[in-house]
CSV table of C-alpha atoms in Angstrom, one decimal:
chain,number,residue,atom,x,y,z
A,1,MET,CA,-107.2,223.4,90.3
A,2,PHE,CA,-104.9,222.4,87.9
A,3,ARG,CA,-103.3,226.0,87.1
A,4,GLU,CA,-103.1,226.2,91.6
A,5,ALA,CA,-101.0,223.4,91.7
A,6,GLY,CA,-98.2,224.7,89.3
A,7,MET,CA,-98.8,223.2,86.4
A,8,SER,CA,-100.6,223.1,82.6
A,9,PRO,CA,-102.0,219.7,82.1
A,10,THR,CA,-102.0,218.9,78.1
A,11,LYS,CA,-103.9,216.5,76.4
A,12,HIS,CA,-103.1,212.6,75.7
A,13,GLN,CA,-103.5,211.1,72.0
A,14,LEU,CA,-103.4,207.0,73.5
A,15,THR,CA,-100.6,205.1,71.3
A,16,LYS,CA,-101.6,201.4,70.1
A,17,GLU,CA,-100.0,200.2,73.4
A,18,GLU,CA,-102.0,202.5,75.8
A,19,LEU,CA,-105.5,201.5,74.3
A,20,LYS,CA,-104.5,197.6,74.7
A,21,ILE,CA,-104.0,198.6,77.8
A,22,VAL,CA,-107.0,200.8,78.6
A,23,ALA,CA,-109.2,198.0,77.2
A,24,ALA,CA,-108.1,195.2,79.3
A,25,ALA,CA,-109.4,197.1,82.6
A,26,PHE,CA,-112.5,197.5,80.7
A,27,LYS,CA,-113.1,193.9,79.8
A,28,VAL,CA,-112.0,192.7,84.2
A,29,LEU,CA,-114.5,194.9,85.8
A,30,PRO,CA,-117.3,193.7,88.0
A,31,PRO,CA,-120.5,193.5,86.2
A,32,LEU,CA,-122.4,195.8,87.4
A,33,HIS,CA,-119.2,198.3,86.8
A,34,GLN,CA,-119.5,197.4,82.9
A,35,ARG,CA,-123.4,197.5,82.6
A,36,VAL,CA,-123.3,201.3,84.7
A,37,LEU,CA,-120.5,202.0,82.7
A,38,LYS,CA,-121.7,202.2,79.3
A,39,GLN,CA,-125.0,204.0,79.9
A,40,HIS,CA,-124.0,206.5,82.7
A,41,LEU,CA,-119.8,206.5,81.4
A,42,LYS,CA,-120.5,209.9,79.1
A,43,SER,CA,-116.6,210.0,78.0
A,44,PHE,CA,-113.0,209.9,79.7
A,45,SER,CA,-109.7,210.7,78.2
A,46,PHE,CA,-105.9,211.6,80.0
A,47,LEU,CA,-103.7,213.8,80.8
A,48,ASP,CA,-100.2,214.7,80.3
A,49,ASN,CA,-98.9,217.2,83.3
A,50,MET,CA,-101.8,216.5,85.6
A,51,PRO,CA,-100.7,216.7,89.8
A,52,ASN,CA,-103.1,213.9,90.5
A,53,THR,CA,-104.3,210.6,89.7
A,54,ALA,CA,-107.3,211.1,88.5
A,55,LEU,CA,-111.1,212.7,88.7
A,56,THR,CA,-114.6,212.2,88.4
A,57,SER,CA,-116.7,214.3,87.7
A,58,PRO,CA,-120.6,215.0,86.8
A,59,VAL,CA,-121.1,216.7,82.9
A,60,VAL,CA,-124.9,216.6,82.7
A,61,VAL,CA,-128.0,214.4,83.0
A,62,LYS,CA,-129.8,214.0,79.8
A,63,ARG,CA,-133.1,211.6,79.5
A,64,GLY,CA,-133.0,211.8,83.3
A,65,ILE,CA,-130.1,209.8,83.6
A,66,ASN,CA,-126.4,210.7,85.2
A,67,LEU,CA,-123.9,211.4,83.1
A,68,TYR,CA,-120.3,211.1,83.7
A,69,HIS,CA,-116.4,212.7,82.4
A,70,ILE,CA,-113.2,210.8,83.8
A,71,THR,CA,-109.9,212.9,83.0
A,72,PHE,CA,-106.6,209.7,83.9
A,73,ARG,CA,-102.9,210.9,84.0
A,74,ALA,CA,-101.2,209.6,81.4
A,75,GLY,CA,-98.4,208.5,83.3
A,76,ILE,CA,-100.0,205.3,85.2
A,77,LEU,CA,-100.5,203.7,81.6
A,78,HIS,CA,-97.0,203.4,82.1
A,79,GLN,CA,-97.4,202.1,86.1
A,80,ASN,CA,-98.1,198.7,87.4
A,81,VAL,CA,-100.1,198.7,91.1
A,82,SER,CA,-97.7,198.7,93.4
A,83,GLU,CA,-95.5,200.8,91.6
A,84,TRP,CA,-98.2,203.8,92.5
A,85,VAL,CA,-100.0,202.7,95.3
A,86,ASN,CA,-97.2,202.8,96.8
A,87,GLU,CA,-96.2,206.1,96.0
A,88,LYS,CA,-99.4,207.2,97.3
A,89,GLU,CA,-98.7,206.2,100.3
A,90,ARG,CA,-95.2,207.9,100.2
A,91,THR,CA,-96.9,211.0,100.8
A,92,CYS,CA,-98.7,210.0,103.7
A,93,PHE,CA,-95.0,209.7,105.6
A,94,ALA,CA,-92.2,212.9,106.1
A,95,GLY,CA,-89.5,212.7,108.0
A,96,GLY,CA,-88.0,210.0,110.8
A,97,ASP,CA,-86.5,207.3,110.9
A,98,SER,CA,-85.4,206.1,107.6
A,99,THR,CA,-84.0,203.4,108.3
A,100,SER,CA,-88.3,202.6,108.2
A,101,LYS,CA,-89.9,201.6,105.0
A,102,VAL,CA,-93.5,200.8,104.2
A,103,SER,CA,-94.4,198.7,101.1
A,104,ILE,CA,-97.9,197.6,99.5
A,105,GLU,CA,-97.1,194.2,97.5
A,106,ALA,CA,-100.4,194.6,95.2
A,107,GLY,CA,-99.3,193.3,92.1
A,108,TRP,CA,-97.8,193.8,88.6
A,109,LEU,CA,-101.3,194.9,87.3
A,110,SER,CA,-101.5,198.0,85.5
A,111,ALA,CA,-102.6,201.1,87.2
A,112,PHE,CA,-104.7,201.8,85.5
A,113,THR,CA,-107.1,198.7,85.9
A,114,TYR,CA,-107.3,199.4,89.9
A,115,ILE,CA,-107.5,203.1,89.1
A,116,LEU,CA,-110.2,202.5,87.4
A,117,LEU,CA,-112.2,200.2,89.1
A,118,HIS,CA,-111.2,202.6,92.3
A,119,GLU,CA,-113.7,205.8,89.7
A,120,GLY,CA,-116.0,203.3,87.7
A,121,THR,CA,-116.9,202.7,91.7
A,122,HIS,CA,-117.6,206.8,92.2
A,123,VAL,CA,-119.6,206.2,88.7
A,124,VAL,CA,-121.8,203.6,90.2
A,125,ASP,CA,-122.5,204.8,93.5
A,126,GLY,CA,-123.9,207.9,92.0
A,127,SER,CA,-125.3,206.2,89.1
A,128,LEU,CA,-127.3,204.8,91.2
A,129,ARG,CA,-127.6,206.6,94.8
A,130,LEU,CA,-125.7,203.9,96.2
A,131,ASN,CA,-124.3,206.1,99.4
A,132,VAL,CA,-126.5,208.7,100.0
A,133,VAL,CA,-129.4,209.8,102.5
A,134,ASP,CA,-132.8,210.9,100.8
A,135,SER,CA,-135.3,213.0,103.1
A,136,VAL,CA,-138.6,211.3,103.5
A,137,GLY,CA,-141.7,213.1,106.0
A,138,GLY,CA,-138.7,215.8,106.9
A,139,LYS,CA,-136.2,212.9,108.4
A,140,LEU,CA,-133.4,211.7,107.2
A,141,LYS,CA,-133.8,208.5,105.9
A,142,PRO,CA,-130.1,206.5,104.5
A,143,ASN,CA,-131.3,204.2,101.6
A,144,LYS,CA,-130.6,200.5,103.0
A,145,PHE,CA,-127.5,200.0,101.2
A,146,ILE,CA,-125.5,203.0,102.9
A,147,ALA,CA,-127.7,201.5,106.2
A,148,GLY,CA,-125.7,198.4,105.8
A,149,PHE,CA,-122.3,200.1,105.0
A,150,SER,CA,-122.2,202.6,107.4
A,151,ASN,CA,-123.4,201.2,110.1
A,152,GLY,CA,-121.3,201.8,113.0
A,153,ILE,CA,-118.2,203.3,111.1
A,154,TRP,CA,-119.8,206.7,109.4
A,155,LYS,CA,-122.2,209.2,111.2
A,156,ASN,CA,-122.4,210.6,107.7
A,157,TYR,CA,-120.5,210.9,104.2
A,158,ASN,CA,-117.0,212.8,105.6
A,159,THR,CA,-117.8,212.2,109.6
A,160,LEU,CA,-116.7,208.5,111.1
A,161,SER,CA,-118.9,206.9,114.4
A,162,LEU,CA,-117.5,207.0,118.1
A,163,ALA,CA,-116.9,203.3,117.9
A,164,VAL,CA,-113.5,204.1,115.6
A,165,ILE,CA,-112.5,207.5,115.2
A,166,ASP,CA,-109.7,206.6,118.7
A,167,SER,CA,-107.0,204.9,116.4
A,168,ILE,CA,-103.5,206.9,114.8
A,169,ALA,CA,-105.0,205.4,112.0
A,170,ILE,CA,-108.0,207.8,111.8
A,171,LYS,CA,-105.4,210.9,112.0
A,172,SER,CA,-103.6,210.6,108.1
A,173,ARG,CA,-103.9,213.1,105.6
A,174,PHE,CA,-106.4,211.9,104.4
A,175,MET,CA,-108.9,212.8,107.2
A,176,PRO,CA,-109.7,216.9,107.8
A,177,GLY,CA,-106.9,218.1,110.4
A,178,GLY,CA,-104.9,215.5,109.6
A,179,ARG,CA,-101.0,214.9,108.8
A,180,ARG,CA,-98.0,213.2,108.1
A,181,TYR,CA,-97.0,210.1,110.3
A,182,LYS,CA,-93.3,210.3,110.8
A,183,ILE,CA,-92.1,207.4,108.9
A,184,ASP,CA,-91.0,205.1,112.3
A,185,GLU,CA,-94.8,205.8,113.4
A,186,ALA,CA,-95.5,203.2,110.2
A,187,GLU,CA,-95.9,200.6,112.4
A,188,ALA,CA,-98.0,201.7,114.8
A,189,VAL,CA,-100.2,203.6,112.7
A,190,TYR,CA,-100.9,199.6,110.1
A,191,LEU,CA,-101.8,198.3,113.5
A,192,GLY,CA,-104.1,200.6,113.8
A,193,LEU,CA,-105.5,200.5,110.9
A,194,SER,CA,-105.3,196.9,110.9
A,195,LYS,CA,-108.2,196.9,113.6
A,196,THR,CA,-110.2,198.9,111.7
A,197,PRO,CA,-113.1,198.1,109.4
A,198,PHE,CA,-110.7,200.5,106.6
A,199,VAL,CA,-108.9,198.4,103.6
A,200,SER,CA,-105.8,201.8,102.9
A,201,LEU,CA,-105.6,204.9,105.2
A,202,TYR,CA,-107.3,206.8,101.8
A,203,SER,CA,-110.5,204.7,103.0
A,204,THR,CA,-111.1,207.4,105.9
A,205,ALA,CA,-111.5,210.4,103.2
A,206,SER,CA,-115.6,209.6,103.2
A,207,TRP,CA,-117.8,206.9,102.8
A,208,HIS,CA,-117.7,207.3,98.8
A,209,GLU,CA,-113.8,207.0,99.0
A,210,ASP,CA,-114.7,203.6,101.4
A,211,LEU,CA,-116.7,202.1,99.4
A,212,ALA,CA,-114.1,202.9,96.2
A,213,GLU,CA,-111.5,200.9,97.8
A,214,LEU,CA,-113.2,198.2,99.8
A,215,LEU,CA,-114.4,197.6,96.3
A,216,THR,CA,-110.9,197.2,94.7
A,217,VAL,CA,-108.7,195.5,96.7
A,218,TYR,CA,-111.4,192.9,97.2
A,219,HIS,CA,-112.3,192.7,93.4
A,220,LEU,CA,-108.4,193.2,93.3
A,221,THR,CA,-107.7,190.1,95.1
A,222,LYS,CA,-110.3,187.6,95.1
A,223,TYR,CA,-111.0,188.2,91.0
A,224,LEU,CA,-107.4,188.9,89.5
A,225,ASN,CA,-105.4,187.2,91.9
A,226,GLN,CA,-103.0,189.6,93.2
A,227,PRO,CA,-102.1,190.1,96.4
A,228,PHE,CA,-102.2,193.1,98.7
A,229,ARG,CA,-100.0,193.6,101.8
A,230,VAL,CA,-98.7,196.2,103.7
A,231,VAL,CA,-95.3,195.7,105.1
A,232,VAL,CA,-93.2,198.2,107.4
A,233,SER,CA,-90.3,197.0,107.3
A,234,LYS,CA,-86.6,199.1,109.5
A,235,ASN,CA,-83.2,197.5,108.2
A,236,GLY,CA,-84.0,195.5,106.0
A,237,GLU,CA,-86.0,193.4,108.8
A,238,ASP,CA,-90.0,192.9,108.6
A,239,LYS,CA,-91.5,194.2,112.1
A,240,PHE,CA,-95.2,194.3,110.8
A,241,SER,CA,-96.8,193.0,107.7
A,242,TYR,CA,-100.7,192.4,107.4
A,243,GLU,CA,-103.0,191.8,104.5
A,244,PRO,CA,-106.6,194.6,105.1
A,245,ILE,CA,-108.8,192.6,102.1
A,246,LYS,CA,-108.1,189.3,105.1
A,247,SER,CA,-108.7,191.5,108.2
A,248,ALA,CA,-111.1,190.5,110.9
A,249,THR,CA,-113.4,194.0,110.9
A,250,VAL,CA,-113.1,194.0,107.2
A,251,GLN,CA,-114.2,190.5,106.3
A,252,LYS,CA,-118.2,191.8,108.1
A,253,ARG,CA,-118.4,194.0,105.5
A,254,LEU,CA,-117.5,191.8,101.9
A,255,SER,CA,-121.1,190.3,101.7
A,256,LEU,CA,-122.5,194.3,101.5
A,257,LEU,CA,-120.3,193.4,98.0
A,258,ASN,CA,-122.0,191.0,96.3
A,259,TYR,CA,-124.3,194.1,95.3
A,260,PHE,CA,-121.9,194.3,92.6
A,261,TYR,CA,-121.6,190.6,91.3
A,262,ASP,CA,-125.0,189.6,91.6
A,263,GLN,CA,-126.3,192.1,89.2
A,264,SER,CA,-126.2,191.9,85.7
């Protein structure tokens, strides 16, 4: 994958300061994440010159336990959450009115904190089989968690239900057949997103990414007391802003996240 992107990543040796950043991020994970990662995260590493931000991969099943490895781009250790989130969000737009701008106010914690929350949720998801649909008596039957999480939103792991697909926000580059928006479409995009149950454009990629993004933004705002606010401006004047975690459609889903905090 890396060679196809024209890049040759190399192993990154963490400095003492970087080790502190990593340790601090693990320390603030939700209780369930901490327990599951101790058992299921076999290893993690950092690479320089890595094209994507992170990659969570199953590596082996040992004594019936699924084990995972997470690879991180080392550069994120020197970015804060706002810097990294805005860098990622800019990839959703190409061309258009140069006087328009999208910015996300997401605080000054290390970007690694956000990314570890996100990737750690994938490990929890896979280890506990949260977002899976099993076959019972020859018929597909979702488990209790995914039945509640996907209800009215997802038909399957990467297909949205009819209730939410009629929106410009569901046509981003993260969706099959999606595209990069023009920057002057930004207000319509985020106005549309504010009416969906998603906290970010990336949430629409699959129900796995939906869960990881929802949990990450929820934990960041509620437990780490950080902002997460989208602002669309034109000529330096704010035209539209909102906080995804406070939208009515997102709020309806938050009780499902108690699962990650009620267990220890």
